[in-house]
C-alpha positions as CSV (number, residue, x, y, z in Angstrom):
1,N,-0.2,0.0,0.0
2,S,1.3,3.5,-0.5
3,R,-0.1,4.8,2.9
4,T,-0.6,3.7,6.3
5,G,-4.0,2.9,7.9
6,G,-5.3,-0.3,6.0
7,R,-9.2,0.0,6.1
8,V,-9.1,3.4,7.7
9,Y,-8.9,6.0,5.4
10,T,-10.4,9.5,5.3
11,D,-10.9,11.4,2.1
12,K,-11.0,14.7,1.2
13,V,-13.4,16.4,-1.3
14,K,-13.7,20.1,-2.3
15,V,-17.3,21.3,-2.7
16,K,-18.0,25.0,-3.8
17,G,-14.5,25.9,-2.7
18,K,-14.8,24.2,0.7
19,Y,-12.9,21.2,1.6
20,F,-14.9,18.4,3.4
21,R,-13.4,15.2,5.0
22,Y,-15.3,11.8,5.3
23,D,-14.3,8.4,6.1
24,A,-14.4,6.2,3.0
25,G,-13.1,3.1,5.0
26,A,-14.0,2.4,8.5
27,G,-16.5,5.2,9.7
28,R,-17.8,4.5,13.2
29,F,-16.8,3.0,16.5
30,S,-18.7,2.2,19.6
31,N,-18.1,2.5,23.5
32,T,-16.7,-1.1,23.7
33,H,-13.8,-0.3,21.2
34,H,-11.4,0.2,24.2
35,R,-8.2,0.2,22.4
36,V,-9.8,3.0,19.8
37,L,-11.0,5.2,22.7
38,G,-7.5,4.7,24.3
39,L,-6.1,6.0,21.2
40,I,-8.5,9.0,20.9
41,K,-7.6,10.0,24.5
42,K,-3.9,9.5,23.8
43,Y,-3.9,12.0,20.9
44,S,-6.2,14.5,22.6
45,L,-9.1,14.0,20.1
46,E,-12.1,13.5,22.4
47,S,-13.5,16.7,21.7
48,K,-14.1,15.6,18.2
49,M,-16.1,12.6,19.3
50,F,-19.7,12.8,17.9
51,K,-22.5,10.4,19.2
52,I,-24.6,9.0,16.5
53,G,-28.1,7.7,16.6
54,K,-28.8,4.0,17.2
55,G,-31.9,3.6,15.0
56,Y,-32.0,3.5,11.0
57,N,-34.3,2.8,8.0
58,S,-33.8,0.2,5.6
59,I,-34.3,0.6,2.0
60,V,-35.0,-2.5,0.4
61,T,-34.1,-2.2,-3.4
62,K,-34.6,-5.7,-4.2
63,K,-37.6,-8.2,-4.5
64,Y,-37.7,-11.1,-2.2
65,G,-39.7,-13.9,-1.4
66,K,-42.9,-14.1,1.2
67,T,-40.4,-15.7,3.7
68,I,-39.3,-12.5,4.9
69,H,-41.0,-11.6,8.3
70,F,-38.4,-9.3,9.6
71,E,-38.1,-5.5,9.3
72,N,-34.2,-5.2,9.3
73,A,-31.1,-7.2,9.5
74,D,-30.8,-6.7,13.2
75,E,-34.2,-8.4,14.0
76,I,-32.9,-11.4,12.2
77,I,-29.5,-11.3,13.8
78,D,-31.1,-11.1,17.4
79,A,-33.5,-14.1,16.6
80,L,-30.7,-15.9,15.3
81,I,-28.4,-15.6,18.6
82,K,-31.3,-16.9,20.7
83,K,-31.7,-19.9,18.4
84,S,-28.0,-20.5,18.5
85,K,-28.4,-21.6,22.1
86,D,-29.8,-24.9,20.7
87,F,-26.8,-25.8,18.7
88,P,-23.5,-27.2,19.9
89,D,-20.4,-24.9,19.1
90,K,-18.9,-27.4,16.6
91,K,-22.0,-27.3,14.7
92,L,-21.8,-23.4,14.5
93,E,-18.0,-23.3,13.7
94,S,-18.6,-25.5,10.7
95,M,-20.7,-22.9,8.8
96,T,-20.7,-19.1,8.1
97,F,-23.4,-16.8,10.0
98,K,-25.2,-16.8,6.5
99,E,-25.1,-20.4,6.1
100,F,-26.6,-20.8,9.8
101,C,-29.3,-18.2,8.8
102,A,-30.0,-20.6,5.6
103,M,-30.4,-23.4,7.9
104,V,-32.5,-22.0,10.5
105,Y,-34.8,-20.1,8.0
106,D,-34.1,-20.4,4.3
107,S,-31.6,-18.8,1.6
108,N,-34.3,-16.0,1.0
109,V,-33.9,-14.7,4.7
110,A,-30.2,-15.2,4.2
111,N,-29.6,-13.3,1.3
112,F,-31.8,-10.4,2.6
113,L,-29.5,-10.4,5.6
114,E,-26.3,-10.2,3.5
115,N,-27.7,-7.4,1.5
116,M,-29.2,-5.2,4.3
117,Y,-26.5,-5.7,6.9
118,P,-23.6,-3.1,6.7
119,Y,-20.7,-5.5,7.3
120,Y,-19.9,-8.2,5.1
121,S,-17.3,-10.7,6.6
122,E,-19.3,-11.2,9.9
123,I,-22.3,-12.4,7.8
124,V,-20.4,-14.3,5.0
125,L,-16.7,-15.3,5.8
126,V,-16.5,-15.9,9.4
127,N,-17.8,-18.9,11.2
128,A,-21.3,-18.6,13.1
129,K,-20.0,-19.0,16.5
130,L,-17.4,-16.3,16.4
131,A,-19.8,-14.1,14.2
132,I,-22.4,-14.4,17.5
133,Q,-19.5,-13.4,19.7
134,V,-18.7,-10.1,17.6
135,F,-22.5,-9.1,17.3
136,K,-22.7,-9.6,21.4
137,K,-19.6,-7.7,22.1
138,D,-18.8,-5.1,19.3
139,L,-21.7,-4.9,16.9
140,G,-24.7,-5.0,18.8
141,H,-27.1,-2.4,17.8
142,N,-27.7,-1.4,21.4
143,K,-24.2,-0.1,21.7
144,T,-23.4,3.5,21.6
145,Y,-21.4,4.4,18.4
146,Y,-19.5,7.7,17.4
147,V,-17.9,9.0,14.7
148,L,-14.7,11.3,14.8
149,G,-14.8,14.8,13.2
150,G,-12.1,15.2,10.8
151,G,-11.8,11.6,10.2
152,L,-10.3,8.3,11.7
153,S,-7.0,8.8,9.7
154,Q,-6.2,11.1,12.5
155,I,-5.5,8.2,14.7
156,T,-3.5,6.4,12.1
157,D,-1.4,9.6,11.2
158,N,-0.6,10.1,14.8
159,L,0.7,6.5,15.2
160,T,2.7,6.9,12.1
161,R,4.4,10.1,13.2
162,E,4.8,8.3,16.7
163,F,6.4,5.2,15.2
164,K,8.9,7.3,12.9
165,S,9.9,9.4,15.8
166,M,10.7,6.2,17.7
167,G,13.2,5.2,14.8
168,G,10.6,3.1,13.0
169,I,11.2,2.6,9.3
170,L,8.1,2.1,7.2
171,R,8.5,0.3,3.9
172,L,5.3,1.3,1.7
173,N,4.3,-0.2,-1.5
174,T,6.2,-3.4,-0.3
175,S,5.0,-7.0,0.5
176,L,6.6,-9.9,2.2
177,N,7.6,-12.3,-0.5
178,S,9.5,-14.8,1.8
179,F,11.0,-15.3,5.1
180,T,13.5,-17.8,7.0
181,K,13.9,-18.0,10.9
182,T,17.3,-18.2,12.2
183,V,18.5,-18.7,15.6
184,D,18.7,-15.0,16.5
185,N,16.1,-13.5,14.1
186,F,14.1,-13.5,11.0
187,Q,15.8,-12.9,7.5
188,L,13.0,-11.2,5.3
189,Q,13.0,-10.9,1.6
190,L,10.5,-7.9,0.5
191,E,9.3,-7.2,-3.0
192,K,8.8,-3.6,-4.1
193,S,6.0,-2.4,-6.3
194,D,8.8,-2.2,-9.3
195,G,9.4,-5.9,-8.9
196,S,12.8,-5.7,-7.1
197,Y,13.8,-7.1,-3.8
198,V,15.3,-6.0,-0.6
199,K,16.5,-8.0,2.0
200,C,16.5,-7.1,5.7
201,N,16.6,-8.8,9.2
202,C,14.3,-8.4,12.4
203,E,14.1,-9.8,15.8
204,K,10.3,-10.3,15.8
205,L,7.7,-10.5,13.1
206,I,4.1,-10.5,13.0
207,L,2.1,-11.9,10.2
């Protein structure tokens, strides 16, 4: 990547001579995101926290069958969390949350859930047991959510500056091609965006 932040990205657009910032990646955080809240406090951004409402209106843009008896995705998730108590953990671990929904109801309800819920991975990629844990802890609609005025990139920008001030070196537009573990460290081969390779060593490696 050419920048730091990953999914956190605040874009800037000019409208009628004025610049506006908006989060094009991660957008909101809740009162249970303690690490994010800790970073906001660390970098003195607390005055930029704005609480957003819990309610929302769902706009259905596709036609679904008559088996849809739910107003929105949250109702489906709440119902599935209750029904999950009747299934062993191994069963829930063997399927995604969408597959669990299709098993309990049908594929029509499962497709409705996927299209109406704002997060994709928790519905389609993560196993049902883990997804339920995430819904209970982090993504429940009963949580208090916030946005950060000026964008969440303020956090990652501060982290980047702090990392560099401590002597850290960022290698942007670079991917890890291979590594070898030795007795004392790791030997890395990095591939740059132009196809060339760079070798370096490190004591610790996080994948």
